[in-house]
Short mmCIF file of C-alpha atoms in Angstrom, two decimals:
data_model
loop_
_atom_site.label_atom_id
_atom_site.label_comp_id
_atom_site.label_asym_id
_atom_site.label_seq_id
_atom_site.Cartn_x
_atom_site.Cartn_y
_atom_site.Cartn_z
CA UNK A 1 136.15 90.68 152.81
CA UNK A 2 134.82 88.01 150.56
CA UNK A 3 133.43 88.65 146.82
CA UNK A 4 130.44 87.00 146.18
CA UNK A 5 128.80 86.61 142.75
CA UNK A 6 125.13 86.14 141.73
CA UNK A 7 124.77 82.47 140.20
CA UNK A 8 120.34 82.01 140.32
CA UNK A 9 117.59 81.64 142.27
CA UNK A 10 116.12 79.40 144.83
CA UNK A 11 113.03 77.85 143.42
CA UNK A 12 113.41 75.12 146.22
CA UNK A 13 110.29 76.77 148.39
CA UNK A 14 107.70 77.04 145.25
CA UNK A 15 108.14 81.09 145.97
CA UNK A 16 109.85 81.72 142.40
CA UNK A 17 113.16 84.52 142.70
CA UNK A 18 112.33 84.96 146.75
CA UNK A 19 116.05 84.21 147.25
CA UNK A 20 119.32 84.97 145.61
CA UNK A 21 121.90 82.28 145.01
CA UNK A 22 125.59 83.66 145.80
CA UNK A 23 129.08 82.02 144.93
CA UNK A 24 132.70 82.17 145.96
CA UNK A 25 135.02 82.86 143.04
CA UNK A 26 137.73 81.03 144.38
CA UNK A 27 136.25 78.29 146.54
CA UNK A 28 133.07 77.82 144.71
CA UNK A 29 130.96 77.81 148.53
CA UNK A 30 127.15 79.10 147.41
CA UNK A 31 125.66 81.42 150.12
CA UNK A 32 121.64 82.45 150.47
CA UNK A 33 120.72 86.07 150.10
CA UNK A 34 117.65 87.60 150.83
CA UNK A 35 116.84 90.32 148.91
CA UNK A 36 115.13 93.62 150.98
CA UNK A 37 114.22 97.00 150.50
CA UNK A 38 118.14 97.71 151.52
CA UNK A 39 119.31 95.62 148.72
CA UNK A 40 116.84 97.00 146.33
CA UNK A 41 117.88 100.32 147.08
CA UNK A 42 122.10 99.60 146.84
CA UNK A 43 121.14 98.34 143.67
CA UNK A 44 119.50 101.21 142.44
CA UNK A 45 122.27 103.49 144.14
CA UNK A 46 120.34 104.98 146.72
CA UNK A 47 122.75 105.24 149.25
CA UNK A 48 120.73 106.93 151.50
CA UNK A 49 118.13 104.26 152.04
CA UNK A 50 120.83 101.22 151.36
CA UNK A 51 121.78 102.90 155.02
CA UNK A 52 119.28 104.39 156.88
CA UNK A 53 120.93 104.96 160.38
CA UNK A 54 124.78 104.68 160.13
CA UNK A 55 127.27 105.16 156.85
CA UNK A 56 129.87 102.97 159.20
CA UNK A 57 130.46 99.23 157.14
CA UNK A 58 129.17 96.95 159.55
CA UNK A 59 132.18 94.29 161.05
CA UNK A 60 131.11 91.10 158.99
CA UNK A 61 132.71 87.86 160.23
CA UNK A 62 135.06 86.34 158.21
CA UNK A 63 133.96 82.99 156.36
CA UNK A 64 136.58 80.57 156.36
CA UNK A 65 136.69 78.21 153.16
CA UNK A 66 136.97 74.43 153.92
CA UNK A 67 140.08 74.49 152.56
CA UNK A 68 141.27 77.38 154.72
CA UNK A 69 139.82 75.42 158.13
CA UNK A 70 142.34 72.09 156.95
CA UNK A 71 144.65 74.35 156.89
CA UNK A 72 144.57 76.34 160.05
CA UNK A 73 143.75 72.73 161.85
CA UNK A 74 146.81 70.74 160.22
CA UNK A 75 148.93 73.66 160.93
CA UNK A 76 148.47 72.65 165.01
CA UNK A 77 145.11 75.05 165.86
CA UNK A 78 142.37 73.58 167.67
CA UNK A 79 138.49 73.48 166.56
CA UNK A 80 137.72 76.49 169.37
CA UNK A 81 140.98 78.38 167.94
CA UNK A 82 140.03 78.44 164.80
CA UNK A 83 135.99 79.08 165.11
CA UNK A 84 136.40 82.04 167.17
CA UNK A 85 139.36 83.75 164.95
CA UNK A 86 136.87 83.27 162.21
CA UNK A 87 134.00 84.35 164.04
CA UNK A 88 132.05 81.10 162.78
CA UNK A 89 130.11 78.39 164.79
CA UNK A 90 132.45 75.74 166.45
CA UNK A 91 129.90 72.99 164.33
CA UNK A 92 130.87 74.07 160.72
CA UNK A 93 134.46 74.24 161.96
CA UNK A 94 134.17 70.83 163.00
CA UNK A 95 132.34 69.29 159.93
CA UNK A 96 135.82 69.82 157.68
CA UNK A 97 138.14 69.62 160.79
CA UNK A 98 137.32 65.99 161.72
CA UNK A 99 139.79 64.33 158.89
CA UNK A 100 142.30 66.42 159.62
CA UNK A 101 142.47 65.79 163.43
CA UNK A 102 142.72 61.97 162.94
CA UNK A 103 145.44 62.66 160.28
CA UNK A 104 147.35 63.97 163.08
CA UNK A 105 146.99 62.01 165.70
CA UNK A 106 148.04 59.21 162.84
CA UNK A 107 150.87 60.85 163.06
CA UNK A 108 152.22 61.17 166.30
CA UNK A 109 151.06 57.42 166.55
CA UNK A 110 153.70 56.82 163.81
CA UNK A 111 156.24 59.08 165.58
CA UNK A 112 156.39 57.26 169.10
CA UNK A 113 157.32 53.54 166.64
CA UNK A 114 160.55 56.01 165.64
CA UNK A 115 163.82 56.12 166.41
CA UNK A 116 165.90 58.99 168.61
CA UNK A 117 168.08 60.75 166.70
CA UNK A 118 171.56 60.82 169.26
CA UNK A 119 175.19 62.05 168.94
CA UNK A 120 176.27 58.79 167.25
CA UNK A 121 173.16 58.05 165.25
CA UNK A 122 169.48 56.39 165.42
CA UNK A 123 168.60 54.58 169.08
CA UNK A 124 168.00 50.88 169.09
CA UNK A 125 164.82 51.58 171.36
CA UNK A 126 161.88 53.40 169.58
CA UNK A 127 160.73 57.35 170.81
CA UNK A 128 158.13 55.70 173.21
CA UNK A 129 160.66 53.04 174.88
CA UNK A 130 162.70 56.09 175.40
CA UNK A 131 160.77 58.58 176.62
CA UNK A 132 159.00 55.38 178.89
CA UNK A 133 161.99 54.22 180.72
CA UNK A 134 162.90 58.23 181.25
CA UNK A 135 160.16 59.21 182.82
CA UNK A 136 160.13 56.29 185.17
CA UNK A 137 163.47 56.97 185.91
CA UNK A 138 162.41 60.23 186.93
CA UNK A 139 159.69 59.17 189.03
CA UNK A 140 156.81 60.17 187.06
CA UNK A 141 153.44 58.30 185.39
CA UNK A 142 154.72 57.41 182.14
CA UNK A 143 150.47 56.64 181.49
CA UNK A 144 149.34 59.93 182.38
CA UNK A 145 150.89 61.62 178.92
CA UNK A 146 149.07 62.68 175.76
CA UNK A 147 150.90 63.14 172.04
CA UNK A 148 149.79 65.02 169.43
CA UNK A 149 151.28 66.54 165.74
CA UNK A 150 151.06 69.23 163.36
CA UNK A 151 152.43 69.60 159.92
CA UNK A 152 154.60 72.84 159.98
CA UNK A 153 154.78 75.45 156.55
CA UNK A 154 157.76 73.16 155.16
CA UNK A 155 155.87 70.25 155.26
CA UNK A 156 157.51 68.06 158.10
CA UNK A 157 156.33 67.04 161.24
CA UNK A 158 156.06 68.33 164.48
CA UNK A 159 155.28 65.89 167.37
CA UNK A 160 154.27 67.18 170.92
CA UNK A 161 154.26 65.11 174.35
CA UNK A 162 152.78 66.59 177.16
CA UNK A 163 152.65 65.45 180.76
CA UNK A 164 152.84 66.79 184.33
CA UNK A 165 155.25 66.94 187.17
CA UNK A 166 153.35 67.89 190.66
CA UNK A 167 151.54 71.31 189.55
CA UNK A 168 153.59 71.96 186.49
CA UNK A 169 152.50 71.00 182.97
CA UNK A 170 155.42 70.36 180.79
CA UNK A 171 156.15 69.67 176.65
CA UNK A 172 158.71 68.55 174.70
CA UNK A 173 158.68 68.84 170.77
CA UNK A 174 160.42 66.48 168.22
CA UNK A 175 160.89 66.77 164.40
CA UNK A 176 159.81 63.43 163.02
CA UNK A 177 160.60 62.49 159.99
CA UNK A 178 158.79 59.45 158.61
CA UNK A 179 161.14 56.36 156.64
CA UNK A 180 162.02 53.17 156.92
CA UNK A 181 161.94 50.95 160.38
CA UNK A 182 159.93 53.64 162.02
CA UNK A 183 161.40 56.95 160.36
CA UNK A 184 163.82 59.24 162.94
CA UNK A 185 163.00 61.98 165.77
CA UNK A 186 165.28 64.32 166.30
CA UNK A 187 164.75 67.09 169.94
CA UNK A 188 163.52 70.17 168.74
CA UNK A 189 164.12 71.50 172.34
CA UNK A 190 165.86 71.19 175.91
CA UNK A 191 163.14 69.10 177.55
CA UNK A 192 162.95 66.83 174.36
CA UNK A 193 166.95 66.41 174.26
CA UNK A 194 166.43 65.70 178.76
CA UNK A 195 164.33 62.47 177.26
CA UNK A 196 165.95 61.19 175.10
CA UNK A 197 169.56 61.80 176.45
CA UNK A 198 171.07 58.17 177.29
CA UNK A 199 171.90 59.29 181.05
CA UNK A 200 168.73 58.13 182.76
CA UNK A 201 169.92 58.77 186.28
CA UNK A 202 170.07 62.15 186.08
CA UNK A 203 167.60 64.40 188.10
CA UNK A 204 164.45 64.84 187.39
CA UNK A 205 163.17 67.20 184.67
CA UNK A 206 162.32 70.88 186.81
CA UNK A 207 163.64 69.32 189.54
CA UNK A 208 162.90 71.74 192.62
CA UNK A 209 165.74 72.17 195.58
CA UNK A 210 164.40 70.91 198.92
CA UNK A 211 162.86 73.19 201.29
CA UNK A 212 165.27 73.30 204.62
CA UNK A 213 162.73 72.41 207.32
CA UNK A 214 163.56 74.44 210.84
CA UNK A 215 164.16 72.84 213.77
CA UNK A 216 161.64 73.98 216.45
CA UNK A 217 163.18 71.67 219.18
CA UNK A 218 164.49 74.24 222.35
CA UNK A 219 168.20 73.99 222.88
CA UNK A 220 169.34 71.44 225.89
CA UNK A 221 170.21 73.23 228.81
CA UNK A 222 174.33 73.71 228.88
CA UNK A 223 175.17 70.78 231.02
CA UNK A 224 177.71 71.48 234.34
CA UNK A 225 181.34 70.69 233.84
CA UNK A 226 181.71 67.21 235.70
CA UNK A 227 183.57 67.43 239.07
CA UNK A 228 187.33 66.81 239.00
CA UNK A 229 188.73 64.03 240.54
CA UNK A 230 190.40 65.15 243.86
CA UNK A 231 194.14 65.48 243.62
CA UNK A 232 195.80 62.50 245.57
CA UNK A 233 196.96 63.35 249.16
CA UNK A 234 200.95 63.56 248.96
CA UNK A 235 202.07 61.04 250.99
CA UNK A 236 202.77 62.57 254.99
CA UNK A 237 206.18 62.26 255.89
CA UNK A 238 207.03 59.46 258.37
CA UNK A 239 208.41 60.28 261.52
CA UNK A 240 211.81 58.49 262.09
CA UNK A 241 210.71 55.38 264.29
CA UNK A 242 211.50 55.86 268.30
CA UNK A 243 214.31 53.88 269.53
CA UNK A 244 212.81 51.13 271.88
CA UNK A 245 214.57 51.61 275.69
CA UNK A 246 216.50 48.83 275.93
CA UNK A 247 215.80 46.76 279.02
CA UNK A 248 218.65 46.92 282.08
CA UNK A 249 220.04 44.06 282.09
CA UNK A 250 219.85 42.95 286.06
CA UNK A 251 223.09 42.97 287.78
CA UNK A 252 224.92 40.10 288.91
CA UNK A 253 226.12 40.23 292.02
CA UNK A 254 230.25 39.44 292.65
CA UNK A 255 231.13 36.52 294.85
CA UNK A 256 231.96 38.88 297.65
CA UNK A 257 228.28 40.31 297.87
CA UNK A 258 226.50 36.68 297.80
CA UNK A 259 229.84 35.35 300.55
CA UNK A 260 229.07 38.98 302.54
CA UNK A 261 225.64 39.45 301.77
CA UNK A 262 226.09 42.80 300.38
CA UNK A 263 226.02 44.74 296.79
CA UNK A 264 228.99 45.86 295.48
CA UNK A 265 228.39 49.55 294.87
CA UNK A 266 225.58 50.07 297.37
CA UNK A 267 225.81 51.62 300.81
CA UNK A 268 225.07 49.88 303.77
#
């Protein structure tokens, strides 16, 4: 809780010492109080009537100095963040936020012109060039990514990317350090060091195994074994060839049989 202290009146309506001009001790923020029977009774120390119903301190929001807001916004907290943590309207956070927010996105403007910090020093190609020709070598939208930065307690830089890979939404974070030629980044994390790491053809950041797909197709039918060949016939054994009768020679008849008119041999 806040300590306020009385520093006039408000003369501003023409209705003289209606309200009470209040002040900050350390920020010097004036608040409006209007005085009641409530306050006219805590101030004559009438407890009692100062709290009629309940003796429980009311929960009273707590009132964030504009210096406090810059600080909670440059730190990385958004205007809705840091509104409803205080309790306050999103409007007044926004009023002393506004400065702030372009002072980071100045600066993760200035951190894609830098150089990756690798194992054997400061890349030739600047964060963007890097993180360009990765993604595309990955197979994603290097267009469809947003940046953003937030000065950390130490006073260096922080530098977000964010982009997304089917359903997933992924970051990487990088220390940037502003200098000369662009000023260095160096991975703060795995996903940054993936990005920046020369080897471009590796897999894809989160890459996900392939689902098997099952084969619904039915079996083919076991076919029949084909029919053997028929085993050649030996050869049949050939029966020894029949000697052909030899033809009887006719006779010749002596010279007796043709002078006598007989056959030798033959009976009369």
């Amino acid at each position: 809780m806040r300590e306020l202290k009385v520093v006039g009146l408000d003369f501003n309506e023409g209705l003289a010492g209606t309200r009470i001009i209040c002040e900050t001790a350390d920020s010097g923020e004036k608040f409006i109080l209007r005085p009641d029977d409530r306050l006219r009774a805590a101030l004559n120390g009438d407890r009692a009537a100062a709290n009629p119903t309940t003796h429980v301190d009311a929960e009273v929001p707590t009132v964030l100095s504009p210096k406090e807001i810059q600080s909670r916004i440059r730190a990385g907290a958004s205007v809705e963040q840091v509104a409803s943590s205080a309790g306050v309207d999103v409007g007044r956070v926004e009023r002393f936020a506004h400065p702030v927010l372009l002072e980071r996105s100045r600066a993760a403007e200035l951190a894609t012109a830098s150089h990756p910090v690798l194992a054997d020093g400061p890349a030739v190609l600047t964060l963007l060039e890097t993180v360009t020709t990765a993604l595309v070598a990955r197979g994603l939208d290097p267009d469809a990514t947003t940046w953003d930065a937030w000065r950390n307690e130490d006073g260096r830089w922080t530098v977000q990317l964010a982009w997304k890979a089917g359903r997933s939404d992924n970051v990487a974070h990088f220390r940037f350090t502003p200098g000369a030629h662009g000023g260095t980044a160096s991975a703060f994390d795995d996903a940054a060091a993936e990005l920046i790491d020369p080897a471009f053809d590796r897999p894809p950041l989160r890459s996900v195994a392939p689902v098997p797909t099952l084969d619904l197709s039915l079996p083919e039918p076991p076919q029949p074994p084909a029919p053997a060949a028929p085993a050649p016939e030996p050869p049949k054994a050939q029966s020894p060839a029949k000697p052909k009768p030899r033809k009887r020679r006719p006779e010749v008849p002596g010279w007796e049989d043709v002078l006598l008119g007989v056959r030798s041999g033959t009976q009369p």
